[in-house]
Coordinates of C-alpha atoms and ligand atoms in Angstrom, one line a residue:
Chain A
M532 CA -15.6 -90.7 68.4
E533 CA -13.3 -87.6 67.8
R534 CA -10.0 -88.4 67.1
Y535 CA -6.5 -87.4 66.4
Y536 CA -3.4 -87.9 64.9
Q537 CA -1.2 -87.4 68.1
P538 CA -3.3 -87.7 70.2
E539 CA -0.2 -87.4 73.3
I540 CA 0.9 -84.6 72.4
E541 CA -3.0 -82.7 70.8
C542 CA -4.4 -83.8 74.7
A543 CA -1.6 -83.2 76.2
S544 CA -1.5 -80.9 79.3
Q545 CA -1.6 -77.0 79.7
E546 CA 2.1 -78.0 82.0
Q547 CA 2.9 -80.9 80.0
I548 CA 3.2 -78.1 76.5
R549 CA 4.1 -75.4 78.9
A550 CA 7.2 -77.7 80.2
W551 CA 8.1 -78.7 75.9
Q552 CA 7.1 -74.2 75.2
S553 CA 10.2 -73.2 77.6
E554 CA 12.8 -75.9 76.4
R555 CA 11.6 -75.9 72.8
L556 CA 12.4 -71.6 73.2
V557 CA 15.2 -71.8 74.6
K558 CA 17.7 -73.9 72.7
Q559 CA 16.3 -71.8 69.5
V560 CA 17.1 -68.9 71.4
Q561 CA 20.9 -70.3 71.8
N562 CA 20.5 -71.5 68.2
V563 CA 19.6 -68.2 66.7
W564 CA 22.2 -66.7 69.1
E565 CA 24.8 -68.8 68.0
N566 CA 24.0 -69.3 64.1
V567 CA 22.0 -66.0 62.2
P568 CA 24.1 -62.6 63.7
M569 CA 20.5 -60.4 63.0
Y570 CA 18.7 -62.4 65.9
R571 CA 22.5 -61.9 67.8
K572 CA 23.2 -57.6 67.1
R573 CA 18.6 -57.4 68.0
M574 CA 19.5 -59.7 71.1
E575 CA 22.6 -56.9 71.9
E576 CA 21.2 -54.2 71.3
K577 CA 18.2 -54.9 73.9
G578 CA 21.4 -55.6 76.6
L579 CA 19.7 -59.6 75.7
T580 CA 21.7 -62.9 76.0
P581 CA 20.9 -66.5 75.7
A582 CA 21.0 -66.9 79.5
D583 CA 17.7 -63.6 80.1
I584 CA 15.6 -66.1 78.7
Q585 CA 15.0 -69.5 80.5
S586 CA 11.1 -70.1 80.2
V587 CA 8.1 -69.1 77.5
D588 CA 7.0 -66.4 80.5
D589 CA 11.0 -64.8 78.8
L590 CA 9.8 -65.1 75.7
R591 CA 8.3 -60.4 75.8
K592 CA 11.9 -60.4 76.3
L593 CA 12.2 -60.4 73.1
P594 CA 12.6 -58.0 70.5
F595 CA 10.1 -58.6 67.4
I596 CA 11.3 -59.4 63.6
D597 CA 8.6 -58.3 61.1
K598 CA 8.2 -59.3 57.4
D599 CA 10.9 -55.5 56.1
D600 CA 13.9 -57.9 57.8
L601 CA 12.4 -61.0 56.1
R602 CA 13.0 -59.2 53.1
D603 CA 16.3 -57.7 54.0
Q604 CA 17.8 -60.4 54.7
Y605 CA 16.9 -62.4 51.4
P606 CA 17.7 -64.6 50.7
Y607 CA 20.0 -66.4 53.4
G608 CA 20.4 -64.2 56.0
L609 CA 17.7 -65.9 57.7
L610 CA 19.0 -69.3 57.7
A611 CA 20.6 -71.0 61.3
R612 CA 21.8 -74.0 59.1
P613 CA 24.2 -74.2 56.3
L614 CA 22.6 -74.6 53.2
K615 CA 24.0 -78.4 53.2
D616 CA 21.3 -79.6 55.3
C617 CA 18.5 -77.7 53.8
V618 CA 16.5 -80.0 51.3
R619 CA 13.6 -76.9 50.2
I620 CA 12.5 -74.0 50.2
Q621 CA 9.2 -72.1 49.8
S622 CA 7.8 -68.6 48.8
T623 CA 4.8 -66.1 49.3
S624 CA 3.1 -64.5 46.7
G625 CA 4.3 -61.7 48.4
T626 CA 2.7 -58.7 45.5
T627 CA 5.4 -56.5 46.1
G628 CA 8.9 -56.4 46.2
R629 CA 10.6 -59.2 47.3
R630 CA 9.7 -62.3 48.3
V631 CA 10.0 -63.8 51.1
V632 CA 12.5 -68.1 51.3
A633 CA 11.2 -70.0 54.1
F634 CA 14.4 -73.0 53.7
Y635 CA 13.8 -75.8 55.0
T636 CA 15.4 -79.0 56.6
Q637 CA 14.1 -82.9 56.4
H638 CA 13.8 -82.3 59.6
D639 CA 11.3 -78.9 59.2
L640 CA 9.2 -80.5 56.5
D641 CA 8.8 -83.6 59.0
L642 CA 7.5 -81.5 61.6
W643 CA 5.4 -79.8 59.0
E644 CA 3.2 -82.3 57.5
D645 CA 2.6 -83.5 60.7
C646 CA 0.8 -80.5 61.7
C647 CA -1.0 -80.8 58.0
A648 CA -1.6 -84.9 59.1
R649 CA -3.1 -83.3 62.7
A650 CA -5.7 -81.3 60.6
I651 CA -6.7 -83.4 58.1
V652 CA -7.4 -86.1 61.1
A653 CA -9.4 -83.8 62.8
A654 CA -11.5 -83.0 59.3
G655 CA -11.8 -87.1 59.6
G656 CA -9.4 -88.2 57.0
T657 CA -8.2 -91.8 57.6
N658 CA -6.6 -94.0 55.7
E659 CA -9.1 -94.3 53.4
D660 CA -10.2 -91.1 52.4
V661 CA -8.9 -90.4 49.0
C662 CA -7.3 -86.7 49.2
H663 CA -8.1 -84.4 46.4
V664 CA -5.8 -81.5 46.2
C665 CA -5.7 -78.3 44.9
Y666 CA -4.7 -76.4 46.4
G667 CA -1.3 -74.7 44.1
Y668 CA 1.3 -77.0 44.2
G669 CA 4.9 -75.5 43.5
L670 CA 6.6 -72.5 45.1
F671 CA 3.7 -72.2 47.5
T672 CA 3.0 -74.1 50.3
G673 CA -0.3 -74.8 50.3
G674 CA -0.4 -77.9 47.9
P675 CA 3.0 -79.5 49.4
G676 CA 2.0 -78.9 52.4
L677 CA -1.7 -81.0 52.9
N678 CA -0.2 -83.5 50.5
G679 CA 2.6 -84.5 52.9
G680 CA 0.2 -84.5 55.8
S681 CA -2.3 -86.6 53.0
H682 CA 1.2 -89.2 52.8
K683 CA 1.2 -88.8 56.5
V684 CA -2.1 -89.4 57.3
G685 CA -2.5 -92.9 54.1
C686 CA -4.9 -91.0 52.7
L687 CA -5.2 -91.7 48.8
T688 CA -3.4 -88.3 47.7
L689 CA -4.5 -86.6 44.2
P690 CA -1.9 -84.3 43.7
M691 CA -4.1 -82.3 41.1
S692 CA -2.8 -79.0 42.2
S693 CA -5.2 -75.7 41.3
G694 CA -7.7 -74.9 37.4
N695 CA -8.8 -76.9 35.1
T696 CA -12.5 -77.2 37.1
E697 CA -13.5 -79.5 33.9
R698 CA -10.9 -82.6 36.1
Q699 CA -11.3 -81.7 39.0
I700 CA -15.1 -82.6 38.8
Q701 CA -13.9 -85.3 36.6
F702 CA -10.7 -86.4 38.8
M703 CA -13.4 -86.2 42.0
T704 CA -16.3 -88.5 40.7
D705 CA -14.5 -91.3 38.6
L706 CA -12.1 -91.7 41.8
G707 CA -14.0 -91.0 44.9
S708 CA -11.9 -88.1 46.2
T709 CA -13.9 -87.5 50.2
I710 CA -11.6 -85.3 51.4
L711 CA -11.1 -81.5 49.5
C712 CA -8.3 -79.9 49.9
C713 CA -8.7 -75.9 48.7
T714 CA -8.8 -71.9 49.2
P715 CA -12.5 -71.5 50.2
S716 CA -13.2 -69.3 46.8
Y717 CA -12.1 -72.2 45.0
A718 CA -14.3 -74.4 46.5
A719 CA -17.7 -71.3 46.3
Y720 CA -16.1 -72.6 42.4
L721 CA -16.8 -75.9 42.6
A722 CA -19.1 -76.6 44.8
E723 CA -21.9 -73.9 41.8
S724 CA -19.5 -75.9 39.0
I725 CA -20.9 -79.1 40.6
L726 CA -24.4 -77.9 40.7
E727 CA -24.5 -76.9 37.4
R728 CA -23.1 -80.0 35.5
G729 CA -26.2 -82.3 37.4
V730 CA -23.1 -84.1 38.8
R731 CA -24.1 -83.5 43.0
D732 CA -24.9 -87.3 43.2
Q733 CA -22.5 -88.5 41.6
I734 CA -19.3 -86.7 44.2
K735 CA -18.5 -88.7 47.5
L736 CA -17.0 -85.2 49.1
K737 CA -17.5 -85.2 53.6
A738 CA -15.3 -83.0 54.4
G739 CA -13.2 -79.8 52.9
I740 CA -10.1 -78.3 54.9
F741 CA -10.1 -74.6 53.5
G742 CA -6.9 -72.0 53.8
A743 CA -4.9 -69.7 52.3
E744 CA -7.3 -66.9 52.2
A745 CA -10.0 -65.0 54.7
W746 CA -13.7 -66.6 54.5
T747 CA -17.4 -66.1 56.6
E748 CA -19.3 -68.1 58.6
E749 CA -22.0 -67.5 55.7
M750 CA -19.5 -68.4 53.0
R751 CA -18.6 -71.2 55.1
H752 CA -22.7 -72.9 55.3
D753 CA -22.9 -72.2 51.4
I754 CA -19.9 -74.3 50.3
E755 CA -21.0 -77.0 52.9
E756 CA -25.1 -77.1 51.9
K757 CA -23.5 -77.1 48.4
L758 CA -21.3 -80.1 48.6
G759 CA -23.3 -82.2 51.6
I760 CA -19.7 -81.8 54.3
K761 CA -18.6 -80.4 56.7
A762 CA -15.7 -76.7 55.8
Y763 CA -12.8 -77.0 58.1
D764 CA -10.9 -73.6 58.4
I765 CA -7.1 -74.3 58.5
Y766 CA -4.3 -71.5 58.8
G767 CA 0.0 -70.2 58.5
L768 CA 2.3 -68.6 56.7
T769 CA 5.5 -69.5 54.3
E770 CA 7.3 -67.9 57.2
I771 CA 6.6 -70.5 60.1
S772 CA 6.3 -73.2 57.8
G773 CA 3.1 -73.0 55.8
P774 CA -0.2 -74.4 55.9
G775 CA -1.4 -75.9 59.7
V776 CA 0.4 -73.5 62.0
S777 CA -3.5 -73.9 63.3
F778 CA -6.0 -76.3 62.5
E779 CA -10.1 -75.7 63.0
C780 CA -11.8 -78.9 64.9
S781 CA -15.2 -80.5 65.0
E782 CA -16.3 -77.7 67.4
Q783 CA -15.9 -75.2 64.0
T784 CA -15.3 -72.5 66.6
G785 CA -11.5 -71.6 65.8
M786 CA -8.5 -73.1 64.4
H787 CA -6.0 -74.3 67.6
V788 CA -2.1 -74.3 67.4
N789 CA 0.0 -75.8 67.3
E790 CA 1.9 -75.3 70.1
D791 CA 4.3 -78.0 70.4
H792 CA 5.7 -76.2 67.2
F793 CA 5.3 -72.8 67.7
I794 CA 4.3 -69.9 70.4
A795 CA 1.8 -67.6 69.9
E796 CA 0.9 -64.6 71.2
I797 CA -1.6 -61.7 70.8
I798 CA 0.1 -58.1 71.5
N799 CA -0.7 -54.6 70.9
P800 CA -0.4 -53.5 67.4
K801 CA 1.4 -49.6 68.1
T802 CA 2.9 -50.8 71.8
G803 CA 3.6 -54.1 71.2
E804 CA 2.1 -54.5 74.9
V805 CA 2.0 -58.4 75.2
L806 CA -1.7 -58.3 75.2
P807 CA -3.9 -60.7 78.2
E808 CA -5.7 -64.1 76.9
G809 CA -8.9 -63.3 75.3
E810 CA -7.7 -59.8 73.5
K811 CA -7.9 -58.5 70.0
G812 CA -4.8 -57.7 69.1
E813 CA -1.9 -58.6 65.9
L814 CA -0.9 -62.7 65.9
V815 CA 3.4 -62.5 66.3
F816 CA 4.8 -66.6 66.3
T817 CA 7.3 -67.8 67.7
S818 CA 8.7 -71.5 65.9
I819 CA 10.2 -73.5 68.6
T820 CA 11.4 -76.8 66.4
K821 CA 12.7 -74.9 63.4
E822 CA 15.8 -76.0 62.2
A823 CA 16.3 -73.8 58.7
F824 CA 14.8 -71.4 59.1
P825 CA 13.2 -70.2 63.1
L826 CA 11.9 -66.9 63.1
I827 CA 11.9 -65.1 67.2
R828 CA 8.1 -63.2 68.0
Y829 CA 7.7 -62.8 63.7
R830 CA 4.6 -60.0 63.3
T831 CA 1.8 -61.9 61.1
R832 CA -0.1 -58.5 60.5
D833 CA -2.8 -60.3 61.2
I834 CA -5.5 -59.8 64.5
C835 CA -6.4 -61.9 65.9
V836 CA -7.7 -63.1 69.5
L837 CA -6.1 -66.5 71.3
S838 CA -8.6 -68.6 73.8
R839 CA -7.6 -71.6 76.4
K840 CA -11.2 -71.8 76.4
K841 CA -11.4 -75.7 77.2
C842 CA -12.9 -77.2 74.0
S843 CA -14.9 -80.4 73.2
C844 CA -13.1 -81.6 70.9
G845 CA -10.3 -83.2 73.5
R846 CA -7.5 -81.2 72.5
T847 CA -5.9 -78.7 74.9
H848 CA -3.5 -76.7 72.8
V849 CA -5.1 -72.8 71.9
K850 CA -7.6 -71.7 70.1
M851 CA -7.1 -68.5 67.8
S852 CA -9.8 -67.0 66.4
K853 CA -10.0 -66.4 61.5
P854 CA -7.9 -63.4 61.1
L855 CA -10.0 -60.1 61.9
G856 CA -8.0 -57.9 59.7
R857 CA -5.1 -56.3 59.5
S858 CA -2.9 -54.4 62.0
D859 CA -1.7 -52.4 58.8
D860 CA -5.1 -51.5 58.3
M861 CA -6.1 -51.9 61.9
L862 CA -7.3 -47.2 63.2
I863 CA -7.9 -46.1 66.6
V864 CA -11.2 -44.2 66.5
K865 CA -11.8 -42.3 70.2
G866 CA -9.0 -44.7 71.4
V867 CA -10.9 -47.7 70.1
N868 CA -9.1 -50.7 67.7
V869 CA -12.1 -50.2 65.0
F870 CA -11.0 -52.4 61.1
P871 CA -12.5 -52.1 58.4
S872 CA -13.2 -55.5 58.0
Q873 CA -15.4 -55.4 61.0
I874 CA -17.0 -53.3 59.2
E875 CA -17.6 -55.0 56.0
T876 CA -18.9 -57.9 58.0
V877 CA -22.2 -55.8 59.3
L878 CA -22.9 -54.5 56.2
M879 CA -22.9 -57.9 53.8
N880 CA -24.9 -59.5 57.1
Q881 CA -27.2 -56.3 57.1
G882 CA -27.7 -57.3 52.2
Y883 CA -25.0 -54.5 51.7
A884 CA -22.8 -55.0 48.6
A885 CA -19.4 -54.0 50.9
N886 CA -19.2 -51.1 48.8
Y887 CA -18.1 -48.4 51.3
Q888 CA -15.8 -46.4 53.3
I889 CA -14.7 -45.2 56.4
I890 CA -13.8 -41.2 56.4
V891 CA -12.4 -40.1 60.4
D892 CA -12.2 -37.1 61.4
R893 CA -11.2 -35.3 64.3
V894 CA -14.1 -32.3 65.0
N895 CA -13.7 -30.1 68.8
N896 CA -10.4 -32.5 69.1
S897 CA -13.4 -35.3 69.6
D898 CA -12.2 -38.7 66.9
T899 CA -16.1 -39.1 65.0
I900 CA -16.3 -42.1 62.3
E901 CA -18.6 -42.2 59.5
V902 CA -19.6 -45.0 57.9
Q903 CA -20.3 -44.2 53.4
V904 CA -22.0 -46.9 52.0
E905 CA -23.8 -48.1 48.9
M906 CA -27.1 -47.7 48.3
T907 CA -28.7 -51.6 46.4
P908 CA -31.7 -52.4 44.7
E909 CA -32.4 -54.2 47.5
M910 CA -32.2 -51.9 50.2
F911 CA -33.4 -49.6 48.2
S912 CA -38.2 -49.1 49.2
D913 CA -40.1 -46.0 48.0
S914 CA -41.1 -45.9 51.7
L915 CA -38.7 -42.9 53.4
G916 CA -39.9 -45.0 56.9
A917 CA -38.1 -48.5 55.9
V918 CA -35.4 -46.9 54.0
A919 CA -35.0 -44.7 57.3
K920 CA -35.7 -48.3 59.9
K921 CA -32.4 -50.4 58.1
E922 CA -30.6 -47.5 58.4
K923 CA -30.7 -48.0 61.6
E924 CA -30.3 -51.3 62.8
L925 CA -27.3 -50.2 60.1
V926 CA -26.0 -47.9 62.7
S927 CA -26.9 -50.0 65.6
G928 CA -25.2 -53.4 64.1
L929 CA -21.8 -51.2 63.3
K930 CA -22.5 -50.1 67.8
A931 CA -22.7 -53.2 68.6
M932 CA -19.7 -54.5 66.9
L933 CA -17.4 -51.4 67.3
G934 CA -18.9 -50.2 70.2
I935 CA -18.9 -46.9 69.7
Y936 CA -21.2 -44.9 67.6
A937 CA -20.1 -44.6 63.6
N938 CA -22.6 -41.7 61.1
V939 CA -24.0 -44.5 59.1
K940 CA -24.1 -41.9 55.1
L941 CA -26.0 -44.1 51.9
V942 CA -25.1 -42.6 48.9
N943 CA -25.6 -43.1 45.2
P944 CA -23.9 -46.7 43.3
K945 CA -20.5 -46.2 43.0
S946 CA -20.0 -42.4 44.2
I947 CA -17.3 -43.9 46.4
A948 CA -14.4 -43.0 45.3
R949 CA -11.7 -45.8 43.2
S950 CA -8.6 -44.7 42.4
E951 CA -7.5 -47.8 40.1
G952 CA -10.6 -50.2 40.3
K953 CA -9.6 -50.6 43.1
A954 CA -12.3 -49.0 46.4
V955 CA -10.9 -46.5 48.5
R956 CA -11.5 -47.6 51.8
V957 CA -10.3 -45.7 54.1
V958 CA -9.9 -41.7 54.2
D959 CA -7.9 -40.2 57.9
K960 CA -8.1 -37.0 57.9
R961 CA -7.1 -35.9 60.6
N962 CA -3.6 -36.8 60.2
L963 CA -2.1 -38.2 63.6
Y964 CA 1.2 -39.4 61.8
K965 CA 2.1 -36.2 60.2
Chain B
M1273 CA -57.2 -49.0 39.1
T1274 CA -53.4 -48.3 39.9
V1275 CA -51.0 -45.8 38.8
K1276 CA -46.9 -46.6 38.3
Q1277 CA -45.1 -44.5 39.9
I1278 CA -40.9 -44.1 40.3
S1279 CA -39.0 -44.2 43.9
V1280 CA -35.9 -42.7 43.2
F1281 CA -33.2 -42.4 46.4
L1282 CA -31.4 -39.2 46.5
E1283 CA -28.0 -38.0 48.6
N1284 CA -29.1 -35.4 50.7
K1285 CA -26.6 -33.1 48.8
P1286 CA -27.1 -29.2 46.9
N1287 CA -28.0 -29.8 43.5
K1288 CA -28.6 -33.8 43.2
L1289 CA -32.2 -33.1 43.2
A1290 CA -31.7 -30.5 40.0
E1291 CA -29.7 -33.4 38.8
F1292 CA -31.9 -35.9 38.8
T1293 CA -34.0 -33.2 37.0
A1294 CA -31.9 -32.7 34.9
C1295 CA -31.1 -36.3 33.6
L1296 CA -34.6 -37.0 32.7
S1297 CA -35.2 -34.0 30.8
G1298 CA -31.9 -34.9 29.1
Q1299 CA -33.8 -37.8 28.2
G1300 CA -37.3 -35.9 26.7
I1301 CA -38.5 -37.9 29.7
D1302 CA -41.6 -35.1 31.0
L1303 CA -42.8 -35.2 34.8
R1304 CA -46.2 -35.6 35.5
A1305 CA -46.2 -35.1 38.9
I1306 CA -42.7 -35.1 41.6
S1307 CA -42.5 -34.9 45.2
V1308 CA -39.9 -35.3 47.5
A1309 CA -39.8 -36.8 51.4
E1310 CA -36.4 -35.9 53.3
A1311 CA -35.0 -37.7 56.2
S1312 CA -31.6 -35.6 57.9
D1313 CA -29.1 -37.8 54.6
F1314 CA -30.8 -39.3 52.0
G1315 CA -34.0 -38.4 50.5
I1316 CA -37.1 -40.7 48.4
V1317 CA -37.8 -38.4 45.0
R1318 CA -41.3 -40.2 43.6
I1319 CA -42.3 -39.3 40.0
I1320 CA -44.9 -40.5 38.0
V1321 CA -44.2 -40.6 33.8
D1322 CA -45.3 -41.1 30.8
D1323 CA -43.4 -44.6 30.2
V1324 CA -42.2 -46.1 33.5
Y1325 CA -40.1 -48.9 31.6
N1326 CA -38.6 -46.1 29.3
A1327 CA -37.1 -43.2 32.5
V1328 CA -36.5 -46.7 34.5
T1329 CA -34.2 -48.0 32.5
V1330 CA -32.5 -44.1 32.2
L1331 CA -32.0 -43.7 35.8
R1332 CA -30.1 -47.4 35.9
D1333 CA -27.9 -45.9 33.0
A1334 CA -27.8 -43.3 35.0
N1335 CA -27.0 -45.2 38.4
Y1336 CA -29.8 -44.4 40.5
I1337 CA -31.1 -46.5 43.2
C1338 CA -35.5 -46.3 41.8
S1339 CA -38.5 -49.4 42.3
V1340 CA -41.5 -48.8 41.0
T1341 CA -44.9 -49.1 42.9
E1342 CA -48.3 -49.1 42.5
V1343 CA -50.2 -46.4 44.2
L1344 CA -54.0 -45.6 44.2
A1345 CA -55.2 -42.0 41.6
V1346 CA -57.6 -40.4 43.0
E1347 CA -59.7 -37.7 41.8
I1348 CA -60.3 -34.8 43.9
R1349 CA -62.7 -31.8 44.2
D1350 CA -61.4 -28.6 44.9
E1351 CA -63.8 -27.5 47.1
A1352 CA -63.9 -28.2 51.7
G1353 CA -63.9 -31.3 52.8
A1354 CA -62.7 -33.5 50.1
L1355 CA -60.0 -34.6 51.1
A1356 CA -60.9 -35.3 54.5
R1357 CA -63.8 -37.2 53.4
I1358 CA -61.2 -39.7 51.2
I1359 CA -59.0 -39.7 54.7
G1360 CA -62.6 -41.1 56.5
V1361 CA -62.6 -43.1 54.6
L1362 CA -59.3 -45.0 54.4
G1363 CA -59.7 -44.9 58.3
E1364 CA -62.4 -46.5 58.7
N1365 CA -61.9 -49.8 56.3
G1366 CA -58.6 -50.0 58.5
I1367 CA -56.3 -48.5 55.6
N1368 CA -52.5 -46.6 56.9
V1369 CA -51.4 -43.9 54.5
E1370 CA -48.1 -44.4 54.2
Y1371 CA -48.1 -41.2 51.6
M1372 CA -49.5 -39.2 49.1
Y1373 CA -49.7 -36.1 48.4
A1374 CA -51.2 -34.2 45.1
I1375 CA -50.5 -33.9 41.4
T1376 CA -53.1 -30.9 38.8
T1377 CA -55.5 -32.0 36.2
G1378 CA -56.2 -31.1 32.7
K1379 CA -60.1 -30.5 34.3
K1380 CA -61.2 -28.0 36.2
N1381 CA -61.8 -27.7 39.7
M1382 CA -59.8 -30.7 40.0
A1383 CA -57.2 -33.3 41.7
Y1384 CA -55.4 -35.9 41.1
M1385 CA -55.1 -37.3 44.7
I1386 CA -51.6 -40.0 44.4
I1387 CA -52.6 -42.0 47.9
R1388 CA -49.7 -44.8 48.8
V1389 CA -51.4 -47.2 51.3
N1390 CA -50.8 -50.9 52.7
D1391 CA -53.8 -52.4 50.4
N1392 CA -55.0 -51.1 47.3
A1393 CA -57.4 -54.1 46.5
K1394 CA -59.3 -53.0 50.0
A1395 CA -58.4 -49.2 48.7
H1396 CA -59.8 -49.1 46.2
D1397 CA -63.0 -50.7 46.9
A1398 CA -63.4 -48.7 49.5
F1399 CA -63.6 -46.2 47.8
E1400 CA -65.5 -47.3 45.1
K1401 CA -68.3 -47.9 47.6
H1402 CA -67.7 -44.2 48.3
G1403 CA -68.1 -42.7 45.2
I1404 CA -64.9 -41.5 44.8
R1405 CA -63.2 -42.2 41.6
T1406 CA -59.3 -43.8 41.0
V1407 CA -58.7 -43.6 37.5
C1408 CA -55.7 -45.7 35.9
H1409 CA -52.2 -44.7 34.3
S1410 CA -52.9 -43.7 30.7
E1411 CA -56.2 -41.3 33.2
L1412 CA -54.0 -40.1 34.8
L1413 CA -51.8 -38.7 31.4
K1414 CA -54.4 -37.2 29.9
Ligands
ZN399 ZN1 -11.2 -78.0 69.3

């Protein structure tokens, strides 16, 4: 039996969801018009006033904002409420330049925790569960978000934070943790450590909620098998609230976006045009219930697909795929969008190492794409035919994934240029943007 | 009775073969035999050396991808029909030949054929029945 945290919302009709979205969007636009100078200026530049936004259908009239805007407006520029109404900040783990700081009112925290609670219940959580949270606590949203959601569900919450694997396993066995919340890579590491110590039969885990980084289906199966659990994906970003913007249900075929709080759109990253359901493009979010730090049409740079196919779990909110790549990395070859992550997926599926380089060129006014892959001992054989066959399989695999022909070139190990230890993934010789 | 052959992955670029042989000779490794098979964008070099372990270590250190395969070395007289007879024996016994190449011996009017088949034991027995001699690694190096 599927259980829900807020069934009347999570299983509402599509019409009801749209009605909520329209009503909240109209209010939110009025709110930012009155309280955030940057939004007002951007709308005025497009000749818009709040009166132009009457429903969700008008959303596409509004301008986008992106991470650069957030950095420019640091720290208080996008605040829509007086500071005295704010009770918390969280921040991104940005590696370069200024950080992004997001503000929350008590109401904002409350709704965010509801979103996380929905994810925990979708993973089978009840007030009988012991929820082991080893996302980082602090400025990072992972720990605080799941911690709050876990409280709402009524789980016994273990605020472990990250690191100290020895202690993690000890608490897990002594206190009988049943739900594990952490990054997928840490879950994989914990699984290894548990098997190494031979304490697999002493853990009671039944589910894991893993997010904050990209992971593959293979990784999911590996973790599920090693820990004997069901592993659920969760997605979020600090700018929008944190984890719980969307989450996976029992079907494990995509993450339901909490559409009563966030409107998701997919756009063509080059033109900004809104794409129809099912097409791959950049994910854009509008937070319609946020009080302190509302974002209108925020470009996430994540490449996704949305689906409104009926879900077997009973939830009606739109599902998003795992991010398939970053729009910053997107290449257009022969008019087709190509993401390095797609190529990487094919390589991994066929047993190659992720040491590759994509070379795009233009010969006689026609685009060419070549994938250079480092040979591995596992893929090698003394038979020319056997190696050539594998190479052909790779060509067909790439064709199936990308929709265009990519030339494959097998190269020696360690021959792909690395700068500061990091491989250069794409060499575009066309100079299209110069 | 088989011999150990080292197969090495080579990119199909100018100088790659020269670099490869220089890498081995630089470490004092003599090639008893070498054969190159090429596809459009890569090649496989097959070599026979005296100290297989040492050669593989040297190659791996130099970032070459290689594998060691057991192959048959068959004594063949330098006379008409000798090669046809060997291939005939394999065919009659339903043994597939993946590839083959010849190397010289110290003996007069004699050569060795290095043969990669899908079933070494079966090929060995078939040769023995027809009086065709296979040699071991140490004999090959004499
Ligand atoms: Zn579902």
